[in-house]
Structures are given as structure tokens and as C-alpha cells.
Amino acid sequence: MFWPAPMYLPLLVSALLAVAAPWVGRRMPPRAGAWAMTCAAVVAAGTWVTELAILAFTVVGQLPLVAAQGPWSVRVLAAEDPVDREFAVGCAAVVLAMVVSATVASWRRGRALVSAWRECRELAAGGDLAVVDDPVPAAFAVLGLPGRVVVSSGMLRVLDARERSALLAHERAHLRHRHHLFSLILHLAAVVDPLLRPLERAGAFAVERWADEDAGAVVEDRPLVARAIARAALASGRAKRAALAATGGPVPQRVRALLAPPIPRRNGAALAFAALMTACCASLAVTAHDTERLFEAAMHAHATAGHLRPGR
Amino acid sequence: MTEKDGRGEARRRARGELEGEVLAALWAADGPVTAAVVQESVTGAAYTTVLTILTRLCDKGLVTRRRAGRGHVYAPVDDRAGVVAAGMHSLLDEGGDRAAVLARFVSDLSAEDEQLLEQLLHGALPDRLPDQE
């Protein structure tokens, strides 16, 4: 007989990983934290989708057309199936919705990346930098081959020479470490599994902090990076106060982190991530094995029935 | 940073990065400046390197060179029509996916954040910043 509890265990472990990951990840150095949280997002979302698909398949497998492909006995499968029928139908609907929303989200993100790259390709650049003559302070990095740093003249004028180096180092760190991919993966994971939304935010913050620390290492002065961020944020805030939304953005946290000593490496945090991700995979393997046994039993029953009553 | 470290740093830096920094220095200047002034604000770059880069930027049409006294002064070429700036605004103002794919240097501030940063810039370290979400 198949005990139902392990069938739902991967969903629980995946939820636990989704809740714990942002909390643990924030206590790690930004680079390690960004990697750990992105891996955790992939494992948690993967476990969630695979488990729902397995649960859904216990009812999909009862469709005569699908059962004929096995072939397995629909009657035995229905009798032995530990999963509630309505629940499995619900899982199937959720899997379908996830596939659709993940496809839509990847299409939209991909299109946005391509169109941003196209617009920036047309800007004349000196080296990796394109300057836009505009008093509104703005600076960003655009993914591409090669990537581009775009900065407005307004931004360059509010910073002094060393702060400018810090700004450029920050944006170059985004390009060098392919930070756009981290945020894309985190975003898609959160689209598939809404429980991962806090992880997407925490991961995005870690990526930003990673670029800050990288810039701090390049200019060999972390408080200088903090000053550049503060000055840039204040200047762009003043320039577009009308459109300002009270978002409580992460800028003060970034500045505070740069003024505090660097976060030491914590083996415990990395271990916690590894343990939870292993638990996810292990519970999924158990469920997959149980389901396999369920279908094997149904196949065996089908074969035996076929043997007893040839031609059925 | 000592002079020696600065030179080592400059040697390691890719040429493209130095080119970007020279361009940034020209834009940050109030008016046309000499190569020596540019060199001052580009950490650890040799004078001849700066001159080479300025020549290359002139060839690309990003910078103009004008004779002034015994030497030359350089200025960035501005975008008179403002076409490029308009394009950048449309990039930045659109929310959602467009905004999400740009790795922006700073995000928007709330009024409270702004006060904290003001304090910070004027040397007084705020003893309390809002906790991370």
C-alpha cells in the first residue's frame, strides 16, 4: 500500500526552502548569498513543479488513452492511487497555469532584454561606456555582447572623479558577473512558484550588494562606494520628485552595508542551503520512486489480466 | 591608493574601461579641458595613454578637439536634438519588464530614505537605518 504523506513531502520541503532561503541568504556575503539564493530558487521551483506534475499524472494516467500507452490497468491505478482525485485534477490545472505563465514571463523578459540592447547599441560608446546628454541623473547596465554601461551627463556631473570610478566599477561588475541572468532566473522561479517572491527580492538585493562590494574592491575604498550611491540616489530623487513613489528602496541598506565591516563567510549558512536543497531532491526522489511503484503495480495487474483473458 | 598601486591597477584595466573613464571625465567637466586635466581625474593613467584615448574618441566622433593657446582642449560632442536622451527616458520610465532588465545604479528613494542619506553625506552616521525587509 502507498502511504500518502511522502507524496506531499516535497511540497512541504520546497515551501520550507522558499521561506528559509531569503532569511539565511541575507546573512551571507553578497556573492555567496546571490549564488545560494539563485540555486535555491531553481531547486525549490523545480521541486514544486515536478511534484505537482507527479501528483497530476496519477489522475492523467487514469485516462484510457494515456493508460493504453503504458499499458497499465486504470482500475488498479484508481484503487491504489493515494492522491485525492479532485486534488490531482487541481494539480494538473496548476501545472498548466504555471507552464503558460512561465512561457509568457520568459517571452516578455526576453523581449525587454533584446529591445533594451537594441536601443543601447545605437548609442555611440567610448569603450564600454555610452554617455547620454541629459541633466536627469541616471545610470544602468544593459546586457549584450559586449554589455554596455549607460550613464547620463547629469549623473557624471553630480559625482566627483573617484565617485565616478566607483559608479563605473559597480555597473561593470553587473556586466562581468552576468547579473542579468541571476535576476532572470530568480524572476522566472518566482513566476512559477509565488512562494519564492520574497526570495526574488532578497536575491535581487544580494546581486546589487555584490556589485557594490566588487566596486569597493576595485576602487579599494568601500565608504567611497557608499558615498557615490548616496549622492547619486539623492540627485536622482531631487530630479524627479514629481514621479517619486515612496518605495522604501534598498539604497539606505546598501549604504549601511558598505559602511559596516564586510560580512564574514559563514559555513553554517551554506550548510543550511545545501541541507535544504538535498532534502528537496531526496523527498522528490522518494515520491518519484513511490509513484513508479504505483504504476508498476498497475502495469503488472494489466499484464496479468491480459494473460488470464487474452484479447480482453 | 598609492601611485604605484594606481599604475598597476591601470595596467590591469582593459583599454575599453579607460576609454569609458576618459569619456566620463570629459562629460563631468564644466567646459572644454586639456588632456592634463583629464589625466588628473582618471586614476593612474599615463599622460600619453590619455592622449591616445582622446585621439581615438575624436576619431569616433564622440569628442571634439580645438586648439587653445599652445595645446588642445577637448569637449564631448553633445546630442543637440536630444534624440538619445528621449530614448533613454522611454527606457527608464517604462515600468515592468523594461525597467527590470536594466541594472540601475540606484532605485527611487522615499522621503525618509532621503533624510538618512543626507545625514550620511554630511558626515553624521545615522545610528538607525530601517531594517531590511
Short mmCIF file of C-alpha atoms in Angstrom, two decimals:
data_model
loop_
_atom_site.label_atom_id
_atom_site.label_comp_id
_atom_site.label_asym_id
_atom_site.label_seq_id
_atom_site.Cartn_x
_atom_site.Cartn_y
_atom_site.Cartn_z
CA MET A 1 0.00 0.00 0.00
CA PHE A 2 1.21 3.54 -0.72
CA TRP A 3 1.33 5.87 2.22
CA PRO A 4 0.12 9.33 1.14
CA ALA A 5 2.27 11.51 3.41
CA PRO A 6 5.53 11.19 1.42
CA MET A 7 3.56 12.19 -1.67
CA TYR A 8 3.15 15.68 -0.26
CA LEU A 9 6.52 15.93 1.46
CA PRO A 10 8.38 17.57 -1.46
CA LEU A 11 5.81 20.38 -1.49
CA LEU A 12 6.45 20.96 2.21
CA VAL A 13 10.24 20.86 1.89
CA SER A 14 10.13 23.14 -1.14
CA ALA A 15 7.97 25.61 0.82
CA LEU A 16 10.39 25.42 3.74
CA LEU A 17 13.31 26.18 1.40
CA ALA A 18 11.36 29.09 -0.11
CA VAL A 19 10.72 30.59 3.33
CA ALA A 20 14.19 29.94 4.80
CA ALA A 21 16.30 30.91 1.77
CA PRO A 22 15.83 34.70 1.89
CA TRP A 23 16.36 34.68 5.64
CA VAL A 24 19.59 32.68 5.52
CA GLY A 25 20.80 34.24 2.26
CA ARG A 26 20.70 37.75 3.69
CA ARG A 27 23.15 36.67 6.38
CA MET A 28 25.77 35.59 3.86
CA PRO A 29 28.36 37.67 1.98
CA PRO A 30 26.59 39.07 -1.09
CA ARG A 31 28.38 36.99 -3.71
CA ALA A 32 27.84 33.69 -1.90
CA GLY A 33 24.31 34.76 -0.95
CA ALA A 34 23.37 35.57 -4.55
CA TRP A 35 24.64 32.20 -5.75
CA ALA A 36 23.00 30.27 -2.90
CA MET A 37 19.65 32.03 -3.31
CA THR A 38 19.61 31.60 -7.08
CA CYS A 39 20.41 27.87 -6.76
CA ALA A 40 17.77 27.57 -4.04
CA ALA A 41 15.23 29.28 -6.30
CA VAL A 42 15.94 26.79 -9.08
CA VAL A 43 15.73 23.76 -6.75
CA ALA A 44 12.61 24.99 -4.93
CA ALA A 45 10.77 25.89 -8.15
CA GLY A 46 11.93 22.68 -9.83
CA THR A 47 10.77 20.53 -6.92
CA TRP A 48 7.44 22.35 -6.78
CA VAL A 49 6.74 21.90 -10.49
CA THR A 50 7.95 18.29 -10.68
CA GLU A 51 5.97 17.25 -7.61
CA LEU A 52 2.77 18.87 -8.87
CA ALA A 53 3.33 17.18 -12.22
CA ILE A 54 3.76 13.79 -10.49
CA LEU A 55 0.58 14.30 -8.47
CA ALA A 56 -1.27 15.40 -11.58
CA PHE A 57 -0.04 12.37 -13.50
CA THR A 58 -1.71 9.97 -11.07
CA VAL A 59 -5.04 11.21 -12.44
CA VAL A 60 -3.87 11.89 -16.00
CA GLY A 61 -2.64 8.27 -16.07
CA GLN A 62 -6.21 7.13 -15.48
CA LEU A 63 -7.36 8.50 -18.83
CA PRO A 64 -7.87 5.42 -21.05
CA LEU A 65 -5.86 6.95 -23.89
CA VAL A 66 -2.83 7.55 -21.64
CA ALA A 67 -3.20 4.20 -19.85
CA ALA A 68 -3.08 2.40 -23.20
CA GLN A 69 0.42 3.79 -23.78
CA GLY A 70 1.79 2.17 -20.60
CA PRO A 71 -0.03 -0.08 -20.72
CA TRP A 72 -1.37 -0.24 -17.22
CA SER A 73 -4.68 -1.06 -15.55
CA VAL A 74 -6.82 2.03 -14.95
CA ARG A 75 -8.88 0.16 -12.36
CA VAL A 76 -5.86 -0.82 -10.24
CA LEU A 77 -4.34 2.65 -10.58
CA ALA A 78 -7.60 4.27 -9.42
CA ALA A 79 -7.90 1.86 -6.50
CA GLU A 80 -4.30 2.20 -5.34
CA ASP A 81 -3.85 5.91 -6.02
CA PRO A 82 -3.20 7.60 -2.66
CA VAL A 83 -3.89 11.04 -4.12
CA ASP A 84 -7.33 12.54 -3.84
CA ARG A 85 -8.87 12.73 -7.30
CA GLU A 86 -10.04 16.36 -7.07
CA PHE A 87 -6.69 17.35 -5.64
CA ALA A 88 -4.82 15.71 -8.53
CA VAL A 89 -7.09 17.46 -11.04
CA GLY A 90 -6.30 20.73 -9.26
CA CYS A 91 -2.56 19.96 -9.54
CA ALA A 92 -2.95 19.39 -13.26
CA ALA A 93 -4.66 22.76 -13.63
CA VAL A 94 -1.91 24.48 -11.62
CA VAL A 95 0.83 22.85 -13.71
CA LEU A 96 -0.90 24.03 -16.87
CA ALA A 97 -1.23 27.57 -15.49
CA MET A 98 2.46 27.57 -14.49
CA VAL A 99 3.61 26.47 -17.92
CA VAL A 100 1.56 29.24 -19.51
CA SER A 101 2.72 31.96 -17.10
CA ALA A 102 6.37 30.88 -17.29
CA THR A 103 6.22 30.99 -21.07
CA VAL A 104 4.61 34.43 -21.04
CA ALA A 105 7.11 35.74 -18.46
CA SER A 106 10.16 34.45 -20.36
CA TRP A 107 8.85 35.90 -23.59
CA ARG A 108 8.28 39.32 -22.00
CA ARG A 109 11.64 39.42 -20.21
CA GLY A 110 13.45 38.20 -23.30
CA ARG A 111 11.77 40.80 -25.47
CA ALA A 112 12.60 43.56 -22.96
CA LEU A 113 16.26 42.48 -22.87
CA VAL A 114 16.52 42.46 -26.65
CA SER A 115 14.81 45.83 -27.11
CA ALA A 116 16.92 47.48 -24.38
CA TRP A 117 20.03 46.08 -26.04
CA ARG A 118 18.91 47.35 -29.46
CA GLU A 119 18.31 50.86 -28.18
CA CYS A 120 21.67 50.98 -26.44
CA ARG A 121 23.52 49.53 -29.42
CA GLU A 122 22.66 52.70 -31.29
CA LEU A 123 24.30 54.91 -28.67
CA ALA A 124 27.86 55.90 -29.57
CA ALA A 125 30.17 54.45 -26.92
CA GLY A 126 33.69 55.14 -25.80
CA GLY A 127 34.94 51.76 -24.68
CA ASP A 128 32.11 50.18 -22.71
CA LEU A 129 30.51 53.49 -21.76
CA ALA A 130 27.78 55.41 -23.53
CA VAL A 131 27.03 58.87 -22.22
CA VAL A 132 23.61 60.38 -22.80
CA ASP A 133 23.44 64.17 -22.65
CA ASP A 134 20.66 64.61 -20.14
CA PRO A 135 20.51 66.58 -16.88
CA VAL A 136 18.47 63.85 -15.12
CA PRO A 137 20.95 61.65 -13.26
CA ALA A 138 20.65 58.05 -14.40
CA ALA A 139 22.97 55.08 -14.74
CA PHE A 140 22.38 51.48 -15.73
CA ALA A 141 23.99 48.48 -17.39
CA VAL A 142 22.48 46.69 -20.36
CA LEU A 143 23.21 43.07 -21.16
CA GLY A 144 24.71 42.43 -24.59
CA LEU A 145 27.76 41.26 -26.49
CA PRO A 146 29.52 43.24 -25.25
CA GLY A 147 27.40 44.75 -22.48
CA ARG A 148 27.05 48.49 -22.22
CA VAL A 149 27.12 50.92 -19.33
CA VAL A 150 24.82 53.88 -19.99
CA VAL A 151 25.20 56.99 -17.86
CA SER A 152 23.60 60.43 -18.23
CA SER A 153 25.75 63.54 -18.20
CA GLY A 154 23.68 64.72 -15.23
CA MET A 155 24.88 61.72 -13.23
CA LEU A 156 28.53 62.29 -14.18
CA ARG A 157 28.31 65.91 -13.05
CA VAL A 158 26.97 65.22 -9.55
CA LEU A 159 29.82 62.80 -8.76
CA ASP A 160 33.49 63.61 -8.25
CA ALA A 161 36.26 61.78 -10.12
CA ARG A 162 36.65 58.93 -7.63
CA GLU A 163 32.90 58.50 -7.18
CA ARG A 164 32.60 58.22 -10.96
CA SER A 165 35.10 55.35 -10.90
CA ALA A 166 33.01 53.68 -8.19
CA LEU A 167 29.84 54.05 -10.27
CA LEU A 168 31.50 52.62 -13.39
CA ALA A 169 33.02 49.77 -11.36
CA HIS A 170 29.56 48.91 -9.97
CA GLU A 171 27.91 48.77 -13.39
CA ARG A 172 30.84 46.85 -14.89
CA ALA A 173 30.54 44.29 -12.09
CA HIS A 174 26.91 43.70 -13.18
CA LEU A 175 28.09 43.03 -16.72
CA ARG A 176 31.16 40.97 -15.81
CA HIS A 177 29.32 38.64 -13.44
CA ARG A 178 26.25 38.29 -15.72
CA HIS A 179 23.94 39.64 -13.03
CA HIS A 180 21.11 39.95 -15.54
CA LEU A 181 20.96 36.16 -15.69
CA PHE A 182 20.68 35.88 -11.91
CA SER A 183 17.71 38.23 -11.85
CA LEU A 184 16.12 36.47 -14.84
CA ILE A 185 16.36 33.07 -13.13
CA LEU A 186 15.06 34.46 -9.82
CA HIS A 187 12.17 36.12 -11.65
CA LEU A 188 11.12 33.00 -13.55
CA ALA A 189 11.32 30.88 -10.38
CA ALA A 190 9.05 33.37 -8.60
CA VAL A 191 6.60 33.34 -11.52
CA VAL A 192 6.35 29.54 -11.32
CA ASP A 193 6.18 29.44 -7.52
CA PRO A 194 4.69 32.58 -5.91
CA LEU A 195 6.14 31.47 -2.55
CA LEU A 196 9.52 32.45 -3.99
CA ARG A 197 8.66 36.13 -4.39
CA PRO A 198 10.47 37.19 -1.17
CA LEU A 199 13.45 35.15 -2.41
CA GLU A 200 13.38 37.05 -5.71
CA ARG A 201 13.57 40.35 -3.81
CA ALA A 202 16.30 39.13 -1.46
CA GLY A 203 18.27 37.72 -4.39
CA ALA A 204 18.00 40.96 -6.35
CA PHE A 205 19.27 42.85 -3.32
CA ALA A 206 22.20 40.42 -2.91
CA VAL A 207 23.13 40.91 -6.57
CA GLU A 208 23.12 44.67 -6.07
CA ARG A 209 25.27 44.32 -2.94
CA TRP A 210 27.64 42.01 -4.82
CA ALA A 211 28.20 44.74 -7.43
CA ASP A 212 28.71 47.26 -4.60
CA GLU A 213 31.34 45.10 -2.92
CA ASP A 214 33.01 44.42 -6.25
CA ALA A 215 33.20 48.17 -6.87
CA GLY A 216 34.57 48.63 -3.35
CA ALA A 217 37.35 46.17 -4.16
CA VAL A 218 38.15 47.85 -7.49
CA VAL A 219 38.43 51.36 -6.05
CA GLU A 220 39.86 49.93 -2.80
CA ASP A 221 37.53 52.10 -0.74
CA ARG A 222 34.13 50.81 0.44
CA PRO A 223 32.97 54.09 2.07
CA LEU A 224 33.66 55.80 -1.26
CA VAL A 225 31.16 53.48 -2.97
CA ALA A 226 28.65 54.23 -0.20
CA ARG A 227 29.11 57.95 -0.81
CA ALA A 228 28.71 57.57 -4.58
CA ILE A 229 25.48 55.61 -4.11
CA ALA A 230 24.08 58.11 -1.62
CA ARG A 231 24.93 61.11 -3.76
CA ALA A 232 23.55 59.52 -6.94
CA ALA A 233 20.33 58.44 -5.24
CA LEU A 234 19.76 61.88 -3.71
CA ALA A 235 20.42 63.64 -7.01
CA SER A 236 18.06 61.42 -8.99
CA GLY A 237 15.47 61.74 -6.24
CA ARG A 238 15.59 65.52 -6.46
CA ALA A 239 15.45 65.49 -10.25
CA LYS A 240 12.21 63.57 -10.46
CA ARG A 241 10.44 64.26 -7.23
CA ALA A 242 7.15 64.62 -9.06
CA ALA A 243 7.15 60.99 -10.17
CA LEU A 244 8.60 59.73 -6.90
CA ALA A 245 6.96 56.71 -5.36
CA ALA A 246 7.53 56.06 -1.66
CA THR A 247 9.07 52.68 -2.21
CA GLY A 248 11.48 52.48 0.71
CA GLY A 249 14.08 51.31 -1.76
CA PRO A 250 17.14 49.32 -0.81
CA VAL A 251 19.57 52.26 -1.13
CA PRO A 252 19.95 53.02 2.61
CA GLN A 253 20.55 49.32 3.31
CA ARG A 254 23.25 49.20 0.65
CA VAL A 255 24.92 52.29 2.06
CA ARG A 256 24.76 50.92 5.60
CA ALA A 257 26.21 47.59 4.49
CA LEU A 258 29.16 49.31 2.82
CA LEU A 259 29.88 51.38 5.92
CA ALA A 260 29.77 48.31 8.16
CA PRO A 261 32.56 45.72 8.12
CA PRO A 262 32.17 43.07 5.41
CA ILE A 263 30.00 40.06 6.32
CA PRO A 264 32.26 37.14 7.26
CA ARG A 265 31.89 33.84 5.49
CA ARG A 266 29.50 31.57 7.34
CA ASN A 267 29.82 27.87 6.69
CA GLY A 268 26.60 27.28 8.64
CA ALA A 269 24.55 29.29 6.16
CA ALA A 270 25.99 27.43 3.18
CA LEU A 271 25.36 24.15 5.00
CA ALA A 272 21.76 25.11 5.68
CA PHE A 273 21.25 25.79 1.98
CA ALA A 274 22.90 22.52 0.99
CA ALA A 275 20.85 20.54 3.53
CA LEU A 276 17.52 22.04 2.43
CA MET A 277 18.28 21.61 -1.26
CA THR A 278 19.32 17.99 -0.66
CA ALA A 279 16.12 17.41 1.32
CA CYS A 280 14.13 18.80 -1.61
CA CYS A 281 15.80 16.47 -4.09
CA ALA A 282 15.64 13.46 -1.75
CA SER A 283 11.94 13.85 -0.97
CA LEU A 284 11.25 14.27 -4.66
CA ALA A 285 13.19 11.08 -5.41
CA VAL A 286 11.17 9.20 -2.79
CA THR A 287 7.91 10.41 -4.28
CA ALA A 288 9.04 9.61 -7.80
CA HIS A 289 10.02 6.12 -6.65
CA ASP A 290 6.66 5.57 -4.90
CA THR A 291 4.79 6.72 -7.97
CA GLU A 292 6.86 4.44 -10.14
CA ARG A 293 5.92 1.52 -7.90
CA LEU A 294 2.28 2.51 -8.14
CA PHE A 295 2.42 2.44 -11.92
CA GLU A 296 4.45 -0.79 -11.93
CA ALA A 297 1.74 -2.44 -9.84
CA ALA A 298 -0.89 -1.20 -12.29
CA MET A 299 1.16 -2.46 -15.23
CA HIS A 300 1.62 -5.80 -13.59
CA ALA A 301 -2.13 -6.06 -12.95
CA HIS A 302 -2.77 -5.18 -16.59
CA ALA A 303 -0.31 -7.81 -17.83
CA THR A 304 -1.78 -10.46 -15.54
CA ALA A 305 -5.31 -9.60 -16.62
CA GLY A 306 -4.22 -9.75 -20.25
CA HIS A 307 -2.66 -13.14 -19.63
CA LEU A 308 -5.78 -14.52 -17.99
CA ARG A 309 -8.20 -13.14 -20.56
CA PRO A 310 -6.38 -12.83 -23.87
CA GLY A 311 -7.87 -10.20 -26.14
CA ARG A 312 -9.79 -8.79 -23.15
CA MET B 1 45.72 54.43 -3.19
CA THR B 2 49.46 54.92 -3.73
CA GLU B 3 50.87 56.00 -7.08
CA LYS B 4 52.48 52.59 -7.61
CA ASP B 5 49.28 50.69 -6.94
CA GLY B 6 47.46 53.10 -9.21
CA ARG B 7 49.76 52.34 -12.12
CA GLY B 8 49.45 48.60 -11.55
CA GLU B 9 45.71 48.99 -11.47
CA ALA B 10 45.74 50.95 -14.72
CA ARG B 11 47.85 48.30 -16.42
CA ARG B 12 45.37 45.63 -15.44
CA ARG B 13 42.41 47.60 -16.59
CA ALA B 14 41.22 46.87 -20.08
CA ARG B 15 41.68 49.67 -22.60
CA GLY B 16 37.94 49.89 -23.10
CA GLU B 17 37.41 50.68 -19.44
CA LEU B 18 39.95 53.50 -19.55
CA GLU B 19 38.26 54.88 -22.64
CA GLY B 20 34.99 54.94 -20.73
CA GLU B 21 36.60 56.74 -17.84
CA VAL B 22 38.15 59.41 -20.06
CA LEU B 23 34.79 60.00 -21.69
CA ALA B 24 33.11 60.23 -18.28
CA ALA B 25 35.71 62.76 -17.11
CA LEU B 26 35.10 64.96 -20.17
CA TRP B 27 31.35 64.93 -19.59
CA ALA B 28 31.76 65.75 -15.93
CA ALA B 29 33.96 68.79 -16.72
CA ASP B 30 32.27 72.19 -16.94
CA GLY B 31 33.73 73.08 -20.33
CA PRO B 32 36.46 72.08 -22.76
CA VAL B 33 39.53 70.85 -20.86
CA THR B 34 43.13 69.93 -21.64
CA ALA B 35 44.45 66.38 -21.63
CA ALA B 36 46.31 67.14 -18.40
CA VAL B 37 43.04 67.97 -16.62
CA VAL B 38 41.50 64.75 -17.88
CA GLN B 39 44.52 62.80 -16.67
CA GLU B 40 44.04 64.18 -13.15
CA SER B 41 40.59 62.68 -12.81
CA VAL B 42 41.39 59.31 -14.37
CA THR B 43 43.14 57.37 -11.65
CA GLY B 44 46.57 56.08 -12.56
CA ALA B 45 46.54 56.61 -16.32
CA ALA B 46 49.71 57.90 -18.00
CA TYR B 47 49.53 61.21 -19.90
CA THR B 48 50.38 59.57 -23.24
CA THR B 49 47.67 56.94 -22.68
CA VAL B 50 45.12 59.67 -22.06
CA LEU B 51 46.22 61.46 -25.25
CA THR B 52 45.92 58.24 -27.28
CA ILE B 53 42.44 57.62 -25.91
CA LEU B 54 41.36 61.21 -26.57
CA THR B 55 42.53 60.87 -30.18
CA ARG B 56 40.59 57.66 -30.56
CA LEU B 57 37.45 59.27 -29.10
CA CYS B 58 37.88 62.16 -31.59
CA ASP B 59 38.11 59.65 -34.45
CA LYS B 60 34.89 58.03 -33.27
CA GLY B 61 33.20 61.43 -33.31
CA LEU B 62 32.43 61.34 -29.59
CA VAL B 63 34.81 64.17 -28.70
CA THR B 64 35.83 67.42 -30.41
CA ARG B 65 39.35 68.88 -30.29
CA ARG B 66 40.02 72.59 -30.52
CA ARG B 67 43.35 74.46 -30.47
CA ALA B 68 43.70 76.69 -27.41
CA GLY B 69 46.95 78.53 -26.82
CA ARG B 70 49.85 76.15 -27.21
CA GLY B 71 47.84 72.96 -26.81
CA HIS B 72 44.43 71.46 -27.39
CA VAL B 73 41.26 71.35 -25.38
CA TYR B 74 38.71 68.56 -25.61
CA ALA B 75 34.97 68.53 -25.18
CA PRO B 76 32.34 65.81 -25.56
CA VAL B 77 30.07 66.06 -28.57
CA ASP B 78 26.60 66.84 -27.30
CA ASP B 79 23.42 65.45 -28.66
CA ARG B 80 21.70 68.66 -29.74
CA ALA B 81 18.48 67.13 -30.89
CA GLY B 82 18.11 65.31 -27.58
CA VAL B 83 17.02 62.22 -29.50
CA VAL B 84 19.20 59.91 -27.48
CA ALA B 85 18.05 61.40 -24.19
CA ALA B 86 14.43 60.90 -25.19
CA GLY B 87 15.19 57.26 -25.97
CA MET B 88 16.80 56.78 -22.58
CA HIS B 89 13.81 58.34 -20.82
CA SER B 90 11.49 55.94 -22.54
CA LEU B 91 13.76 53.10 -21.42
CA LEU B 92 13.73 54.26 -17.82
CA ASP B 93 10.15 55.44 -17.48
CA GLU B 94 8.51 52.28 -18.70
CA GLY B 95 7.89 50.08 -15.71
CA GLY B 96 7.62 46.31 -15.55
CA ASP B 97 9.94 44.17 -17.62
CA ARG B 98 11.66 47.06 -19.36
CA ALA B 99 12.76 48.54 -16.04
CA ALA B 100 13.61 45.13 -14.59
CA VAL B 101 16.19 44.25 -17.23
CA LEU B 102 18.21 47.40 -16.63
CA ALA B 103 20.74 47.03 -13.84
CA ARG B 104 20.22 50.52 -12.44
CA PHE B 105 22.72 52.11 -10.12
CA VAL B 106 20.17 53.47 -7.65
CA SER B 107 16.48 52.97 -7.10
CA ASP B 108 13.92 55.55 -6.03
CA LEU B 109 14.01 56.93 -2.51
CA SER B 110 11.27 57.58 -0.03
CA ALA B 111 11.33 60.85 1.91
CA GLU B 112 12.65 59.01 4.96
CA ASP B 113 15.46 57.37 2.97
CA GLU B 114 16.39 60.76 1.62
CA GLN B 115 16.83 62.22 5.09
CA LEU B 116 19.03 59.33 6.16
CA LEU B 117 21.24 59.72 3.12
CA GLU B 118 21.52 63.48 3.63
CA GLN B 119 22.77 62.84 7.17
CA LEU B 120 25.20 60.29 5.85
CA LEU B 121 26.63 62.60 3.19
CA HIS B 122 27.21 65.29 5.76
CA GLY B 123 29.33 63.00 7.85
CA ALA B 124 26.87 62.11 10.60
CA LEU B 125 26.40 58.37 10.50
CA PRO B 126 22.77 57.61 11.23
CA ASP B 127 22.64 55.23 14.17
CA ARG B 128 19.50 53.59 12.92
CA LEU B 129 18.53 52.68 9.40
CA PRO B 130 15.35 50.83 8.60
CA ASP B 131 15.82 47.10 8.75
CA GLN B 132 15.99 45.04 5.65
CA GLU B 133 12.58 43.91 4.53
#
